[in-house]
């Protein structure tokens, strides 16, 4: 069966309109209508009902929809595998990650993985949260190690919570061993770049806190240096701060706040066996760290 017809059917159902589906797929509306009529002729019964409110599946079409999704997913996986073999990428695992994860987690994971798979290379790219998620959806990498974001097309594998800390000047005077989130209200707040702002804003908004946010386009190290020089306060995580030498004060937030770290990848049934092995081994290694 022509998978283009199945893709057109799925798009029309998801958008609820032949007109919008035709625009997305680059067809004329009459061309898309002809394609759907041809599909129904091929299978021998009606799958769509056209009306003023758009298009809807018939009961028979609703029975077919999960199988159509599975068919398209399998076809996509087959095409990716063919491409990988043709480009000799079947002997590699392509990973994207934040700089902090690439520095603290990946070396040990990759070292152990190579012991068991000496003929498989691991390619690493570092990027922001927007970049690493986009690279996975564009099939430029097999997975990304990142903080959890909404991404319906990708499956999430939890690894570990990474505690968020208030980053304060060295002379910050407090006998407390935590920093109430409400204390950020009205303060000069240096917002880290590289997508870290998503995790931080989620916490601030949850507690109704409104600091004077100064958006930066600098590295985490530069943010720390700015806080050291009294230019404001900030929030970073324990993993980001690990191994850094600086004089800032880093206090846990009250109430406690974390960002959830893990692996985002396409559904496991679409992944190559070697990629699934890398994800499984990563989970086992992180649990031991």
PDB file of C-alpha atoms in Angstrom:
ATOM      1  CA  UNK A   1       0.000   0.000   0.000  1.00  0.00           C
ATOM      2  CA  UNK A   2       1.245   3.497  -0.855  1.00  0.00           C
ATOM      3  CA  UNK A   3       2.464   4.976   2.427  1.00  0.00           C
ATOM      4  CA  UNK A   4       1.963   8.487   1.042  1.00  0.00           C
ATOM      5  CA  UNK A   5      -1.775   7.859   1.167  1.00  0.00           C
ATOM      6  CA  UNK A   6      -1.516   6.683   4.771  1.00  0.00           C
ATOM      7  CA  UNK A   7       0.533   9.763   5.715  1.00  0.00           C
ATOM      8  CA  UNK A   8      -2.067  11.985   4.054  1.00  0.00           C
ATOM      9  CA  UNK A   9      -4.859  10.195   5.905  1.00  0.00           C
ATOM     10  CA  UNK A  10      -3.127  10.601   9.262  1.00  0.00           C
ATOM     11  CA  UNK A  11      -2.393  14.288   8.621  1.00  0.00           C
ATOM     12  CA  UNK A  12      -6.003  14.985   7.586  1.00  0.00           C
ATOM     13  CA  UNK A  13      -7.314  13.273  10.720  1.00  0.00           C
ATOM     14  CA  UNK A  14      -4.891  15.075  13.047  1.00  0.00           C
ATOM     15  CA  UNK A  15      -5.646  18.489  11.529  1.00  0.00           C
ATOM     16  CA  UNK A  16      -9.349  17.793  10.984  1.00  0.00           C
ATOM     17  CA  UNK A  17      -9.291  19.490   7.600  1.00  0.00           C
ATOM     18  CA  UNK A  18      -8.420  18.587   4.011  1.00  0.00           C
ATOM     19  CA  UNK A  19      -7.504  22.214   3.348  1.00  0.00           C
ATOM     20  CA  UNK A  20      -4.976  22.436   6.206  1.00  0.00           C
ATOM     21  CA  UNK A  21      -3.613  18.957   5.490  1.00  0.00           C
ATOM     22  CA  UNK A  22      -3.095  19.851   1.821  1.00  0.00           C
ATOM     23  CA  UNK A  23      -1.175  22.987   2.843  1.00  0.00           C
ATOM     24  CA  UNK A  24       1.063  21.064   5.243  1.00  0.00           C
ATOM     25  CA  UNK A  25       1.769  18.256   2.763  1.00  0.00           C
ATOM     26  CA  UNK A  26       2.189  20.506  -0.268  1.00  0.00           C
ATOM     27  CA  UNK A  27      -0.766  19.108  -2.242  1.00  0.00           C
ATOM     28  CA  UNK A  28      -3.726  20.838  -3.788  1.00  0.00           C
ATOM     29  CA  UNK A  29      -7.005  20.186  -2.005  1.00  0.00           C
ATOM     30  CA  UNK A  30      -8.358  18.382  -5.053  1.00  0.00           C
ATOM     31  CA  UNK A  31      -5.183  16.291  -5.217  1.00  0.00           C
ATOM     32  CA  UNK A  32      -5.540  15.284  -1.576  1.00  0.00           C
ATOM     33  CA  UNK A  33      -9.207  14.448  -2.067  1.00  0.00           C
ATOM     34  CA  UNK A  34      -8.318  12.265  -5.054  1.00  0.00           C
ATOM     35  CA  UNK A  35      -5.649  10.514  -2.948  1.00  0.00           C
ATOM     36  CA  UNK A  36      -8.152   9.742  -0.154  1.00  0.00           C
ATOM     37  CA  UNK A  37     -10.729   8.490  -2.662  1.00  0.00           C
ATOM     38  CA  UNK A  38      -8.038   6.246  -4.137  1.00  0.00           C
ATOM     39  CA  UNK A  39      -7.131   4.931  -0.666  1.00  0.00           C
ATOM     40  CA  UNK A  40     -10.737   4.065   0.092  1.00  0.00           C
ATOM     41  CA  UNK A  41     -11.020   2.320  -3.276  1.00  0.00           C
ATOM     42  CA  UNK A  42      -7.872   0.312  -2.492  1.00  0.00           C
ATOM     43  CA  UNK A  43      -9.149  -0.943   0.872  1.00  0.00           C
ATOM     44  CA  UNK A  44     -12.783  -1.335  -0.152  1.00  0.00           C
ATOM     45  CA  UNK A  45     -14.616   0.831   2.399  1.00  0.00           C
ATOM     46  CA  UNK A  46     -15.005   4.437   3.608  1.00  0.00           C
ATOM     47  CA  UNK A  47     -12.629   5.671   6.282  1.00  0.00           C
ATOM     48  CA  UNK A  48     -13.414   9.404   6.340  1.00  0.00           C
ATOM     49  CA  UNK A  49     -16.583  11.428   6.659  1.00  0.00           C
ATOM     50  CA  UNK A  50     -16.438  14.900   5.106  1.00  0.00           C
ATOM     51  CA  UNK A  51     -18.643  17.628   6.544  1.00  0.00           C
ATOM     52  CA  UNK A  52     -18.854  21.341   7.232  1.00  0.00           C
ATOM     53  CA  UNK A  53     -16.979  20.882  10.471  1.00  0.00           C
ATOM     54  CA  UNK A  54     -14.084  19.112   8.708  1.00  0.00           C
ATOM     55  CA  UNK A  55     -13.157  15.464   8.339  1.00  0.00           C
ATOM     56  CA  UNK A  56     -13.659  12.645  10.837  1.00  0.00           C
ATOM     57  CA  UNK A  57     -12.952   8.941  10.877  1.00  0.00           C
ATOM     58  CA  UNK A  58     -15.700   6.426  10.338  1.00  0.00           C
ATOM     59  CA  UNK A  59     -15.909   3.585  12.900  1.00  0.00           C
ATOM     60  CA  UNK A  60     -13.946   1.438  10.429  1.00  0.00           C
ATOM     61  CA  UNK A  61     -11.369   4.206  10.075  1.00  0.00           C
ATOM     62  CA  UNK A  62     -11.010   4.414  13.858  1.00  0.00           C
ATOM     63  CA  UNK A  63     -10.202   0.696  13.942  1.00  0.00           C
ATOM     64  CA  UNK A  64      -7.482   1.211  11.338  1.00  0.00           C
ATOM     65  CA  UNK A  65      -5.882   4.332  12.833  1.00  0.00           C
ATOM     66  CA  UNK A  66      -3.567   2.613  15.396  1.00  0.00           C
ATOM     67  CA  UNK A  67      -2.381   0.212  12.690  1.00  0.00           C
ATOM     68  CA  UNK A  68      -1.770   3.107  10.296  1.00  0.00           C
ATOM     69  CA  UNK A  69       0.398   4.789  12.931  1.00  0.00           C
ATOM     70  CA  UNK A  70       2.348   1.557  13.509  1.00  0.00           C
ATOM     71  CA  UNK A  71       2.807   1.046   9.763  1.00  0.00           C
ATOM     72  CA  UNK A  72       4.186   4.566   9.251  1.00  0.00           C
ATOM     73  CA  UNK A  73       6.476   4.264  12.275  1.00  0.00           C
ATOM     74  CA  UNK A  74       7.879   0.964  10.964  1.00  0.00           C
ATOM     75  CA  UNK A  75       8.370   2.441   7.506  1.00  0.00           C
ATOM     76  CA  UNK A  76      10.187   5.430   8.997  1.00  0.00           C
ATOM     77  CA  UNK A  77      12.419   3.137  11.058  1.00  0.00           C
ATOM     78  CA  UNK A  78      13.214   1.058   7.949  1.00  0.00           C
ATOM     79  CA  UNK A  79      14.149   4.155   5.962  1.00  0.00           C
ATOM     80  CA  UNK A  80      16.398   5.405   8.768  1.00  0.00           C
ATOM     81  CA  UNK A  81      18.128   2.030   9.014  1.00  0.00           C
ATOM     82  CA  UNK A  82      18.753   1.973   5.259  1.00  0.00           C
ATOM     83  CA  UNK A  83      20.225   5.468   5.459  1.00  0.00           C
ATOM     84  CA  UNK A  84      22.437   4.499   8.397  1.00  0.00           C
ATOM     85  CA  UNK A  85      23.748   1.448   6.565  1.00  0.00           C
ATOM     86  CA  UNK A  86      24.397   3.438   3.401  1.00  0.00           C
ATOM     87  CA  UNK A  87      26.299   6.093   5.353  1.00  0.00           C
ATOM     88  CA  UNK A  88      28.078   3.547   7.592  1.00  0.00           C
ATOM     89  CA  UNK A  89      26.474   5.037  10.719  1.00  0.00           C
ATOM     90  CA  UNK A  90      25.208   1.684  11.921  1.00  0.00           C
ATOM     91  CA  UNK A  91      28.509   1.309  13.795  1.00  0.00           C
ATOM     92  CA  UNK A  92      28.027   4.510  15.782  1.00  0.00           C
ATOM     93  CA  UNK A  93      25.828   5.964  18.494  1.00  0.00           C
ATOM     94  CA  UNK A  94      25.092   9.670  18.135  1.00  0.00           C
ATOM     95  CA  UNK A  95      24.590  11.530  21.415  1.00  0.00           C
ATOM     96  CA  UNK A  96      23.724  15.139  22.234  1.00  0.00           C
ATOM     97  CA  UNK A  97      24.054  16.542  25.743  1.00  0.00           C
ATOM     98  CA  UNK A  98      24.384  19.605  27.927  1.00  0.00           C
ATOM     99  CA  UNK A  99      27.978  20.593  28.659  1.00  0.00           C
ATOM    100  CA  UNK A 100      27.650  19.644  32.339  1.00  0.00           C
ATOM    101  CA  UNK A 101      26.381  16.147  31.501  1.00  0.00           C
ATOM    102  CA  UNK A 102      29.025  15.668  28.819  1.00  0.00           C
ATOM    103  CA  UNK A 103      31.671  16.609  31.384  1.00  0.00           C
ATOM    104  CA  UNK A 104      30.503  14.638  34.417  1.00  0.00           C
ATOM    105  CA  UNK A 105      28.491  11.661  33.169  1.00  0.00           C
ATOM    106  CA  UNK A 106      29.349  10.727  29.611  1.00  0.00           C
ATOM    107  CA  UNK A 107      33.083   9.909  29.952  1.00  0.00           C
ATOM    108  CA  UNK A 108      32.434   7.058  32.395  1.00  0.00           C
ATOM    109  CA  UNK A 109      29.381   5.845  30.461  1.00  0.00           C
ATOM    110  CA  UNK A 110      31.260   5.808  27.157  1.00  0.00           C
ATOM    111  CA  UNK A 111      34.312   4.160  28.703  1.00  0.00           C
ATOM    112  CA  UNK A 112      32.218   1.254  29.966  1.00  0.00           C
ATOM    113  CA  UNK A 113      30.231   1.055  26.709  1.00  0.00           C
ATOM    114  CA  UNK A 114      33.419   0.766  24.633  1.00  0.00           C
ATOM    115  CA  UNK A 115      34.653  -2.089  26.792  1.00  0.00           C
ATOM    116  CA  UNK A 116      31.594  -4.091  25.738  1.00  0.00           C
ATOM    117  CA  UNK A 117      31.300  -2.703  22.189  1.00  0.00           C
ATOM    118  CA  UNK A 118      34.852  -1.916  21.019  1.00  0.00           C
ATOM    119  CA  UNK A 119      33.829  -1.600  17.351  1.00  0.00           C
ATOM    120  CA  UNK A 120      31.129   1.017  17.977  1.00  0.00           C
ATOM    121  CA  UNK A 121      32.018   4.697  18.051  1.00  0.00           C
ATOM    122  CA  UNK A 122      30.143   7.282  20.133  1.00  0.00           C
ATOM    123  CA  UNK A 123      29.770  10.718  18.563  1.00  0.00           C
ATOM    124  CA  UNK A 124      28.991  13.570  20.976  1.00  0.00           C
ATOM    125  CA  UNK A 125      27.526  17.020  20.307  1.00  0.00           C
ATOM    126  CA  UNK A 126      26.921  19.634  22.980  1.00  0.00           C
ATOM    127  CA  UNK A 127      24.142  22.175  22.758  1.00  0.00           C
ATOM    128  CA  UNK A 128      21.332  24.085  24.433  1.00  0.00           C
ATOM    129  CA  UNK A 129      18.030  22.487  25.380  1.00  0.00           C
ATOM    130  CA  UNK A 130      16.413  23.729  22.161  1.00  0.00           C
ATOM    131  CA  UNK A 131      19.273  22.413  20.059  1.00  0.00           C
ATOM    132  CA  UNK A 132      19.589  18.925  21.566  1.00  0.00           C
ATOM    133  CA  UNK A 133      15.859  18.236  21.361  1.00  0.00           C
ATOM    134  CA  UNK A 134      15.720  19.504  17.774  1.00  0.00           C
ATOM    135  CA  UNK A 135      18.671  17.334  16.755  1.00  0.00           C
ATOM    136  CA  UNK A 136      16.823  14.247  18.003  1.00  0.00           C
ATOM    137  CA  UNK A 137      13.615  15.091  16.136  1.00  0.00           C
ATOM    138  CA  UNK A 138      15.640  15.839  12.987  1.00  0.00           C
ATOM    139  CA  UNK A 139      17.476  12.485  13.354  1.00  0.00           C
ATOM    140  CA  UNK A 140      20.836  14.218  13.571  1.00  0.00           C
ATOM    141  CA  UNK A 141      21.451  12.324  16.823  1.00  0.00           C
ATOM    142  CA  UNK A 142      19.976   9.172  18.326  1.00  0.00           C
ATOM    143  CA  UNK A 143      19.280  10.659  21.752  1.00  0.00           C
ATOM    144  CA  UNK A 144      19.917  13.628  23.980  1.00  0.00           C
ATOM    145  CA  UNK A 145      20.866  13.810  27.647  1.00  0.00           C
ATOM    146  CA  UNK A 146      18.948  16.816  28.944  1.00  0.00           C
ATOM    147  CA  UNK A 147      16.395  18.146  31.401  1.00  0.00           C
ATOM    148  CA  UNK A 148      12.832  17.047  30.828  1.00  0.00           C
ATOM    149  CA  UNK A 149      10.810  19.210  28.424  1.00  0.00           C
ATOM    150  CA  UNK A 150       7.448  18.704  26.750  1.00  0.00           C
ATOM    151  CA  UNK A 151       8.074  16.754  23.546  1.00  0.00           C
ATOM    152  CA  UNK A 152       5.198  14.447  22.523  1.00  0.00           C
ATOM    153  CA  UNK A 153       7.177  12.853  19.683  1.00  0.00           C
ATOM    154  CA  UNK A 154       9.972  11.619  21.969  1.00  0.00           C
ATOM    155  CA  UNK A 155      10.108   9.068  24.778  1.00  0.00           C
ATOM    156  CA  UNK A 156      11.631  10.053  28.105  1.00  0.00           C
ATOM    157  CA  UNK A 157      13.930   7.898  30.242  1.00  0.00           C
ATOM    158  CA  UNK A 158      14.492   9.270  33.747  1.00  0.00           C
ATOM    159  CA  UNK A 159      18.051   9.220  35.095  1.00  0.00           C
ATOM    160  CA  UNK A 160      18.330  11.480  38.144  1.00  0.00           C
ATOM    161  CA  UNK A 161      17.022  14.642  39.800  1.00  0.00           C
ATOM    162  CA  UNK A 162      19.525  17.515  39.772  1.00  0.00           C
ATOM    163  CA  UNK A 163      18.974  19.890  42.706  1.00  0.00           C
ATOM    164  CA  UNK A 164      18.734  23.608  41.952  1.00  0.00           C
ATOM    165  CA  UNK A 165      20.764  25.964  44.146  1.00  0.00           C
ATOM    166  CA  UNK A 166      20.658  29.680  44.831  1.00  0.00           C
ATOM    167  CA  UNK A 167      23.930  31.278  43.681  1.00  0.00           C
ATOM    168  CA  UNK A 168      24.742  34.203  45.969  1.00  0.00           C
ATOM    169  CA  UNK A 169      27.636  36.685  46.411  1.00  0.00           C
ATOM    170  CA  UNK A 170      30.432  35.654  48.801  1.00  0.00           C
ATOM    171  CA  UNK A 171      29.395  38.310  51.322  1.00  0.00           C
ATOM    172  CA  UNK A 172      25.772  37.192  51.471  1.00  0.00           C
ATOM    173  CA  UNK A 173      24.994  37.307  55.171  1.00  0.00           C
ATOM    174  CA  UNK A 174      22.844  34.432  56.351  1.00  0.00           C
ATOM    175  CA  UNK A 175      23.144  31.796  59.022  1.00  0.00           C
ATOM    176  CA  UNK A 176      20.540  29.642  57.263  1.00  0.00           C
ATOM    177  CA  UNK A 177      21.559  26.590  55.245  1.00  0.00           C
ATOM    178  CA  UNK A 178      18.767  27.108  52.690  1.00  0.00           C
ATOM    179  CA  UNK A 179      17.536  30.049  50.616  1.00  0.00           C
ATOM    180  CA  UNK A 180      13.764  30.720  50.556  1.00  0.00           C
ATOM    181  CA  UNK A 181      12.647  31.048  46.938  1.00  0.00           C
ATOM    182  CA  UNK A 182      10.529  34.067  47.894  1.00  0.00           C
ATOM    183  CA  UNK A 183      13.745  35.982  48.709  1.00  0.00           C
ATOM    184  CA  UNK A 184      14.412  36.286  44.963  1.00  0.00           C
ATOM    185  CA  UNK A 185      11.465  38.684  44.639  1.00  0.00           C
ATOM    186  CA  UNK A 186      12.696  42.094  43.513  1.00  0.00           C
ATOM    187  CA  UNK A 187      16.369  41.064  43.339  1.00  0.00           C
ATOM    188  CA  UNK A 188      18.674  41.473  40.349  1.00  0.00           C
ATOM    189  CA  UNK A 189      18.565  37.967  38.883  1.00  0.00           C
ATOM    190  CA  UNK A 190      21.120  36.805  36.293  1.00  0.00           C
ATOM    191  CA  UNK A 191      19.286  34.272  34.141  1.00  0.00           C
ATOM    192  CA  UNK A 192      21.591  31.613  32.659  1.00  0.00           C
ATOM    193  CA  UNK A 193      21.349  31.010  28.916  1.00  0.00           C
ATOM    194  CA  UNK A 194      21.506  27.738  26.922  1.00  0.00           C
ATOM    195  CA  UNK A 195      17.895  26.925  27.839  1.00  0.00           C
ATOM    196  CA  UNK A 196      18.538  26.667  31.596  1.00  0.00           C
ATOM    197  CA  UNK A 197      15.979  29.473  31.939  1.00  0.00           C
ATOM    198  CA  UNK A 198      13.176  26.998  31.191  1.00  0.00           C
ATOM    199  CA  UNK A 199      13.926  24.909  34.277  1.00  0.00           C
ATOM    200  CA  UNK A 200      14.426  27.978  36.472  1.00  0.00           C
ATOM    201  CA  UNK A 201      11.329  29.856  35.301  1.00  0.00           C
ATOM    202  CA  UNK A 202       9.239  26.747  35.908  1.00  0.00           C
ATOM    203  CA  UNK A 203      10.207  26.888  39.602  1.00  0.00           C
ATOM    204  CA  UNK A 204       9.877  30.675  39.956  1.00  0.00           C
ATOM    205  CA  UNK A 205       6.456  30.700  38.318  1.00  0.00           C
ATOM    206  CA  UNK A 206       5.296  27.766  40.421  1.00  0.00           C
ATOM    207  CA  UNK A 207       5.897  29.837  43.559  1.00  0.00           C
ATOM    208  CA  UNK A 208       4.794  33.193  42.117  1.00  0.00           C
ATOM    209  CA  UNK A 209       8.261  34.725  42.449  1.00  0.00           C
ATOM    210  CA  UNK A 210       9.146  37.726  40.244  1.00  0.00           C
ATOM    211  CA  UNK A 211      12.801  38.798  40.444  1.00  0.00           C
ATOM    212  CA  UNK A 212      14.285  41.525  38.243  1.00  0.00           C
ATOM    213  CA  UNK A 213      15.464  39.153  35.537  1.00  0.00           C
ATOM    214  CA  UNK A 214      18.522  40.111  33.523  1.00  0.00           C
ATOM    215  CA  UNK A 215      18.738  37.689  30.607  1.00  0.00           C
ATOM    216  CA  UNK A 216      22.308  36.737  29.717  1.00  0.00           C
ATOM    217  CA  UNK A 217      23.952  35.189  26.690  1.00  0.00           C
ATOM    218  CA  UNK A 218      26.996  33.972  28.584  1.00  0.00           C
ATOM    219  CA  UNK A 219      28.228  30.667  29.969  1.00  0.00           C
ATOM    220  CA  UNK A 220      27.478  29.312  33.416  1.00  0.00           C
ATOM    221  CA  UNK A 221      31.045  30.212  34.426  1.00  0.00           C
ATOM    222  CA  UNK A 222      30.447  33.826  33.440  1.00  0.00           C
ATOM    223  CA  UNK A 223      27.209  33.930  35.448  1.00  0.00           C
ATOM    224  CA  UNK A 224      29.109  32.641  38.495  1.00  0.00           C
ATOM    225  CA  UNK A 225      31.775  35.304  38.004  1.00  0.00           C
ATOM    226  CA  UNK A 226      29.136  38.026  37.761  1.00  0.00           C
ATOM    227  CA  UNK A 227      27.549  36.850  41.006  1.00  0.00           C
ATOM    228  CA  UNK A 228      31.014  36.798  42.648  1.00  0.00           C
ATOM    229  CA  UNK A 229      31.364  40.474  41.736  1.00  0.00           C
ATOM    230  CA  UNK A 230      28.032  41.403  43.271  1.00  0.00           C
ATOM    231  CA  UNK A 231      26.159  41.984  40.018  1.00  0.00           C
ATOM    232  CA  UNK A 232      23.159  39.907  41.062  1.00  0.00           C
ATOM    233  CA  UNK A 233      22.041  36.460  42.133  1.00  0.00           C
ATOM    234  CA  UNK A 234      21.188  33.379  40.118  1.00  0.00           C
ATOM    235  CA  UNK A 235      20.212  29.709  40.167  1.00  0.00           C
ATOM    236  CA  UNK A 236      22.307  26.797  38.907  1.00  0.00           C
ATOM    237  CA  UNK A 237      22.326  23.084  39.657  1.00  0.00           C
ATOM    238  CA  UNK A 238      24.591  20.808  41.650  1.00  0.00           C
ATOM    239  CA  UNK A 239      25.809  19.087  38.492  1.00  0.00           C
ATOM    240  CA  UNK A 240      26.740  22.400  36.872  1.00  0.00           C
ATOM    241  CA  UNK A 241      28.640  23.495  39.977  1.00  0.00           C
ATOM    242  CA  UNK A 242      30.475  20.192  40.517  1.00  0.00           C
ATOM    243  CA  UNK A 243      34.245  20.631  40.470  1.00  0.00           C
ATOM    244  CA  UNK A 244      34.187  24.428  40.012  1.00  0.00           C
ATOM    245  CA  UNK A 245      36.455  26.611  42.125  1.00  0.00           C
ATOM    246  CA  UNK A 246      34.728  29.850  43.100  1.00  0.00           C
ATOM    247  CA  UNK A 247      33.802  31.900  46.145  1.00  0.00           C
ATOM    248  CA  UNK A 248      30.056  32.249  45.621  1.00  0.00           C
ATOM    249  CA  UNK A 249      27.655  30.833  48.166  1.00  0.00           C
ATOM    250  CA  UNK A 250      25.442  28.027  46.870  1.00  0.00           C
ATOM    251  CA  UNK A 251      22.422  27.238  49.035  1.00  0.00           C
ATOM    252  CA  UNK A 252      19.617  24.735  48.419  1.00  0.00           C
ATOM    253  CA  UNK A 253      16.289  26.373  47.678  1.00  0.00           C
ATOM    254  CA  UNK A 254      13.414  26.223  50.139  1.00  0.00           C
ATOM    255  CA  UNK A 255      11.188  24.538  49.265  1.00  0.00           C
ATOM    256  CA  UNK A 256      13.537  22.122  47.523  1.00  0.00           C
ATOM    257  CA  UNK A 257      13.545  22.346  43.724  1.00  0.00           C
ATOM    258  CA  UNK A 258      15.096  20.102  41.068  1.00  0.00           C
ATOM    259  CA  UNK A 259      15.362  19.687  37.349  1.00  0.00           C
ATOM    260  CA  UNK A 260      14.720  16.172  36.080  1.00  0.00           C
ATOM    261  CA  UNK A 261      17.583  14.843  33.984  1.00  0.00           C
ATOM    262  CA  UNK A 262      17.258  11.952  31.582  1.00  0.00           C
ATOM    263  CA  UNK A 263      17.357  10.790  27.973  1.00  0.00           C
ATOM    264  CA  UNK A 264      14.979  11.898  25.217  1.00  0.00           C
ATOM    265  CA  UNK A 265      14.829   9.662  22.142  1.00  0.00           C
ATOM    266  CA  UNK A 266      12.403   8.380  19.563  1.00  0.00           C
ATOM    267  CA  UNK A 267      10.175   5.487  20.679  1.00  0.00           C
ATOM    268  CA  UNK A 268      12.333   2.483  21.562  1.00  0.00           C
ATOM    269  CA  UNK A 269      10.780   0.278  18.889  1.00  0.00           C
ATOM    270  CA  UNK A 270      12.197   2.702  16.294  1.00  0.00           C
ATOM    271  CA  UNK A 271      15.742   2.645  17.698  1.00  0.00           C
ATOM    272  CA  UNK A 272      18.586   0.443  16.548  1.00  0.00           C
ATOM    273  CA  UNK A 273      19.542  -2.313  19.003  1.00  0.00           C
ATOM    274  CA  UNK A 274      22.924  -0.693  19.690  1.00  0.00           C
ATOM    275  CA  UNK A 275      21.207   2.575  20.638  1.00  0.00           C
ATOM    276  CA  UNK A 276      18.833   0.771  22.986  1.00  0.00           C
ATOM    277  CA  UNK A 277      21.867  -0.912  24.561  1.00  0.00           C
ATOM    278  CA  UNK A 278      23.551   2.456  25.110  1.00  0.00           C
ATOM    279  CA  UNK A 279      20.435   3.850  26.825  1.00  0.00           C
ATOM    280  CA  UNK A 280      20.126   0.784  29.055  1.00  0.00           C
ATOM    281  CA  UNK A 281      23.786   0.920  30.024  1.00  0.00           C
ATOM    282  CA  UNK A 282      23.533   4.654  30.731  1.00  0.00           C
ATOM    283  CA  UNK A 283      20.683   4.002  33.169  1.00  0.00           C
ATOM    284  CA  UNK A 284      22.704   1.343  34.947  1.00  0.00           C
ATOM    285  CA  UNK A 285      25.816   3.519  35.154  1.00  0.00           C
ATOM    286  CA  UNK A 286      23.994   6.612  36.458  1.00  0.00           C
ATOM    287  CA  UNK A 287      22.335   4.505  39.160  1.00  0.00           C
ATOM    288  CA  UNK A 288      25.794   3.530  40.423  1.00  0.00           C
ATOM    289  CA  UNK A 289      27.336   7.017  40.272  1.00  0.00           C
TER     290      UNK A 289
END
